[in-house]
Amino acid sequence: MPYAVFASLALFMGVLLATYLPVLSQSGRLVGSPILANVPFYFFGLVTSAMLAVAAGNRMDDFARLRELPGWMFLTGVVSALMILGSTFLIPRIGPGAFFVLLVAGQIMTGAVLSHMGWLGAPVDAIGLRKLAGLGLVMLGTGLVAWR
């Protein structure tokens, strides 16, 4: 597939992320607990992931291979829960605009470091002057949008 298709899918994922996190925040307010609001999120996420895996042709022995993952990789579930809890807590306090600008800026900065170092399987892509200038502009833009 051409790069433009992948870039469009990534942009669409941003639209989904920008929509579902405020919905989770609202559900936390409705049930009176951002932690409790996480429960159906993970339940339906598990069911949906299992159904998609089966639809993609995975069988039970494929699911059993999950046991082969290093234990530390399961910490991504903890990070996911903290991210969801953080969004349900922060969006009502700083607003979705500032939240998403800060969230994306953190992702851009971290992605640049991961790529520069080649960590976590990322292709090595060194930070040069052009990227450093771009990262500075991201941080400047973040400050202009997010800080009151």
mmCIF file of C-alpha atoms in Angstrom:
data_model
loop_
_atom_site.group_PDB
_atom_site.id
_atom_site.type_symbol
_atom_site.label_atom_id
_atom_site.label_comp_id
_atom_site.label_asym_id
_atom_site.label_seq_id
_atom_site.Cartn_x
_atom_site.Cartn_y
_atom_site.Cartn_z
ATOM 1 C CA MET A 1 0.000 0.000 0.000
ATOM 2 C CA PRO A 2 1.222 3.531 -0.675
ATOM 3 C CA TYR A 3 2.413 5.746 2.151
ATOM 4 C CA ALA A 4 -0.577 8.077 1.686
ATOM 5 C CA VAL A 5 -2.971 5.243 2.609
ATOM 6 C CA PHE A 6 -1.035 4.503 5.798
ATOM 7 C CA ALA A 7 -0.836 8.209 6.667
ATOM 8 C CA SER A 8 -4.594 8.549 6.116
ATOM 9 C CA LEU A 9 -5.247 5.582 8.401
ATOM 10 C CA ALA A 10 -3.030 7.131 11.081
ATOM 11 C CA LEU A 11 -4.935 10.412 10.761
ATOM 12 C CA PHE A 12 -8.231 8.521 11.104
ATOM 13 C CA MET A 13 -6.901 6.791 14.218
ATOM 14 C CA GLY A 14 -6.227 10.247 15.636
ATOM 15 C CA VAL A 15 -9.856 11.152 14.971
ATOM 16 C CA LEU A 16 -10.980 7.994 16.784
ATOM 17 C CA LEU A 17 -8.667 8.682 19.728
ATOM 18 C CA ALA A 18 -9.888 12.270 19.958
ATOM 19 C CA THR A 19 -13.456 10.989 20.117
ATOM 20 C CA TYR A 20 -13.310 7.977 22.372
ATOM 21 C CA LEU A 21 -11.267 9.457 25.215
ATOM 22 C CA PRO A 22 -13.780 12.265 25.902
ATOM 23 C CA VAL A 23 -16.555 9.656 25.766
ATOM 24 C CA LEU A 24 -14.690 7.660 28.419
ATOM 25 C CA SER A 25 -14.265 10.816 30.454
ATOM 26 C CA GLN A 26 -17.981 11.452 30.247
ATOM 27 C CA SER A 27 -18.760 7.860 31.263
ATOM 28 C CA GLY A 28 -16.511 8.317 34.321
ATOM 29 C CA ARG A 29 -18.552 11.340 35.320
ATOM 30 C CA LEU A 30 -21.853 9.517 34.734
ATOM 31 C CA VAL A 31 -20.930 6.525 36.899
ATOM 32 C CA GLY A 32 -19.073 8.683 39.411
ATOM 33 C CA SER A 33 -15.741 6.916 39.011
ATOM 34 C CA PRO A 34 -13.135 7.050 36.237
ATOM 35 C CA ILE A 35 -11.783 3.733 37.503
ATOM 36 C CA LEU A 36 -15.177 2.033 37.268
ATOM 37 C CA ALA A 37 -15.674 3.518 33.797
ATOM 38 C CA ASN A 38 -12.586 1.558 32.682
ATOM 39 C CA VAL A 39 -14.190 -1.817 33.384
ATOM 40 C CA PRO A 40 -16.558 -1.979 30.379
ATOM 41 C CA PHE A 41 -13.843 -0.422 28.194
ATOM 42 C CA TYR A 42 -11.485 -3.316 28.844
ATOM 43 C CA PHE A 43 -14.242 -5.938 28.719
ATOM 44 C CA PHE A 44 -15.449 -4.808 25.297
ATOM 45 C CA GLY A 45 -11.864 -4.265 24.159
ATOM 46 C CA LEU A 46 -11.007 -7.869 25.065
ATOM 47 C CA VAL A 47 -14.107 -9.265 23.357
ATOM 48 C CA THR A 48 -13.552 -7.131 20.243
ATOM 49 C CA SER A 49 -9.852 -8.071 20.031
ATOM 50 C CA ALA A 50 -10.645 -11.792 20.366
ATOM 51 C CA MET A 51 -13.367 -11.567 17.700
ATOM 52 C CA LEU A 52 -11.069 -9.699 15.312
ATOM 53 C CA ALA A 53 -8.300 -12.258 15.887
ATOM 54 C CA VAL A 54 -10.681 -15.123 15.104
ATOM 55 C CA ALA A 55 -12.039 -13.274 12.053
ATOM 56 C CA ALA A 56 -8.451 -12.786 10.853
ATOM 57 C CA GLY A 57 -7.922 -16.551 11.008
ATOM 58 C CA ASN A 58 -6.226 -17.003 14.383
ATOM 59 C CA ARG A 59 -6.929 -20.315 16.108
ATOM 60 C CA MET A 60 -6.727 -21.398 19.754
ATOM 61 C CA ASP A 61 -3.092 -22.490 19.404
ATOM 62 C CA ASP A 62 -2.323 -18.970 18.140
ATOM 63 C CA PHE A 63 -3.837 -17.556 21.336
ATOM 64 C CA ALA A 64 -1.673 -19.954 23.367
ATOM 65 C CA ARG A 65 1.434 -18.291 21.894
ATOM 66 C CA LEU A 66 0.628 -15.227 23.984
ATOM 67 C CA ARG A 67 2.247 -17.142 26.859
ATOM 68 C CA GLU A 68 5.567 -16.814 25.000
ATOM 69 C CA LEU A 69 5.625 -13.040 25.404
ATOM 70 C CA PRO A 70 8.077 -11.715 27.985
ATOM 71 C CA GLY A 71 6.225 -10.791 31.165
ATOM 72 C CA TRP A 72 7.264 -7.135 31.036
ATOM 73 C CA MET A 73 5.325 -6.711 27.778
ATOM 74 C CA PHE A 74 2.073 -7.224 29.662
ATOM 75 C CA LEU A 75 2.801 -3.943 31.437
ATOM 76 C CA THR A 76 1.353 -2.297 28.323
ATOM 77 C CA GLY A 77 -2.038 -3.179 29.797
ATOM 78 C CA VAL A 78 -1.118 -1.214 32.922
ATOM 79 C CA VAL A 79 0.050 1.710 30.785
ATOM 80 C CA SER A 80 -3.191 1.536 28.809
ATOM 81 C CA ALA A 81 -5.278 1.588 31.987
ATOM 82 C CA LEU A 82 -3.301 4.541 33.333
ATOM 83 C CA MET A 83 -3.698 6.374 30.021
ATOM 84 C CA ILE A 84 -7.451 5.864 30.066
ATOM 85 C CA LEU A 85 -7.709 6.847 33.723
ATOM 86 C CA GLY A 86 -5.531 9.893 33.077
ATOM 87 C CA SER A 87 -7.744 11.018 30.229
ATOM 88 C CA THR A 88 -10.952 10.584 32.227
ATOM 89 C CA PHE A 89 -9.383 12.656 35.005
ATOM 90 C CA LEU A 90 -7.661 15.335 32.903
ATOM 91 C CA ILE A 91 -10.100 16.093 30.074
ATOM 92 C CA PRO A 92 -12.726 17.634 32.400
ATOM 93 C CA ARG A 93 -10.004 19.705 34.092
ATOM 94 C CA ILE A 94 -7.938 21.035 31.180
ATOM 95 C CA GLY A 95 -10.298 20.395 28.238
ATOM 96 C CA PRO A 96 -9.938 18.060 25.280
ATOM 97 C CA GLY A 97 -7.984 20.573 23.161
ATOM 98 C CA ALA A 98 -5.136 21.068 25.619
ATOM 99 C CA PHE A 99 -5.206 17.391 26.600
ATOM 100 C CA PHE A 100 -4.771 16.148 23.040
ATOM 101 C CA VAL A 101 -2.123 18.706 22.142
ATOM 102 C CA LEU A 102 -0.094 17.662 25.189
ATOM 103 C CA LEU A 103 -0.744 13.966 24.524
ATOM 104 C CA VAL A 104 0.422 14.217 20.919
ATOM 105 C CA ALA A 105 3.438 16.360 21.841
ATOM 106 C CA GLY A 106 4.495 13.702 24.353
ATOM 107 C CA GLN A 107 4.103 11.030 21.687
ATOM 108 C CA ILE A 108 6.112 13.005 19.139
ATOM 109 C CA MET A 109 8.949 13.655 21.564
ATOM 110 C CA THR A 110 9.033 10.035 22.741
ATOM 111 C CA GLY A 111 8.773 8.717 19.186
ATOM 112 C CA ALA A 112 11.722 10.857 18.148
ATOM 113 C CA VAL A 113 13.871 9.473 20.982
ATOM 114 C CA LEU A 114 12.792 5.865 20.306
ATOM 115 C CA SER A 115 13.607 6.266 16.609
ATOM 116 C CA HIS A 116 16.894 8.041 17.285
ATOM 117 C CA MET A 117 18.033 5.241 19.584
ATOM 118 C CA GLY A 118 16.371 2.373 17.717
ATOM 119 C CA TRP A 119 14.698 1.235 20.945
ATOM 120 C CA LEU A 120 11.740 -1.164 21.102
ATOM 121 C CA GLY A 121 12.299 -2.318 17.523
ATOM 122 C CA ALA A 122 11.923 1.143 15.985
ATOM 123 C CA PRO A 123 13.901 1.772 12.806
ATOM 124 C CA VAL A 124 16.850 4.033 13.526
ATOM 125 C CA ASP A 125 16.192 7.585 12.353
ATOM 126 C CA ALA A 126 18.697 10.009 13.849
ATOM 127 C CA ILE A 127 17.614 13.382 15.179
ATOM 128 C CA GLY A 128 19.399 15.987 13.096
ATOM 129 C CA LEU A 129 19.102 19.761 13.076
ATOM 130 C CA ARG A 130 15.946 19.715 10.935
ATOM 131 C CA LYS A 131 14.164 17.322 13.289
ATOM 132 C CA LEU A 132 15.426 19.159 16.331
ATOM 133 C CA ALA A 133 13.979 22.382 14.909
ATOM 134 C CA GLY A 134 10.685 20.563 14.203
ATOM 135 C CA LEU A 135 10.563 19.195 17.746
ATOM 136 C CA GLY A 136 11.197 22.706 19.069
ATOM 137 C CA LEU A 137 8.285 23.987 16.976
ATOM 138 C CA VAL A 138 6.076 21.198 18.321
ATOM 139 C CA MET A 139 6.904 22.230 21.868
ATOM 140 C CA LEU A 140 6.382 25.908 21.054
ATOM 141 C CA GLY A 141 3.013 25.117 19.462
ATOM 142 C CA THR A 142 2.081 22.972 22.426
ATOM 143 C CA GLY A 143 2.851 25.824 24.779
ATOM 144 C CA LEU A 144 0.815 28.265 22.697
ATOM 145 C CA VAL A 145 -2.218 25.977 22.604
ATOM 146 C CA ALA A 146 -2.162 24.263 25.996
ATOM 147 C CA TRP A 147 -0.910 26.752 28.561
ATOM 148 C CA ARG A 148 -3.290 29.352 29.917
#
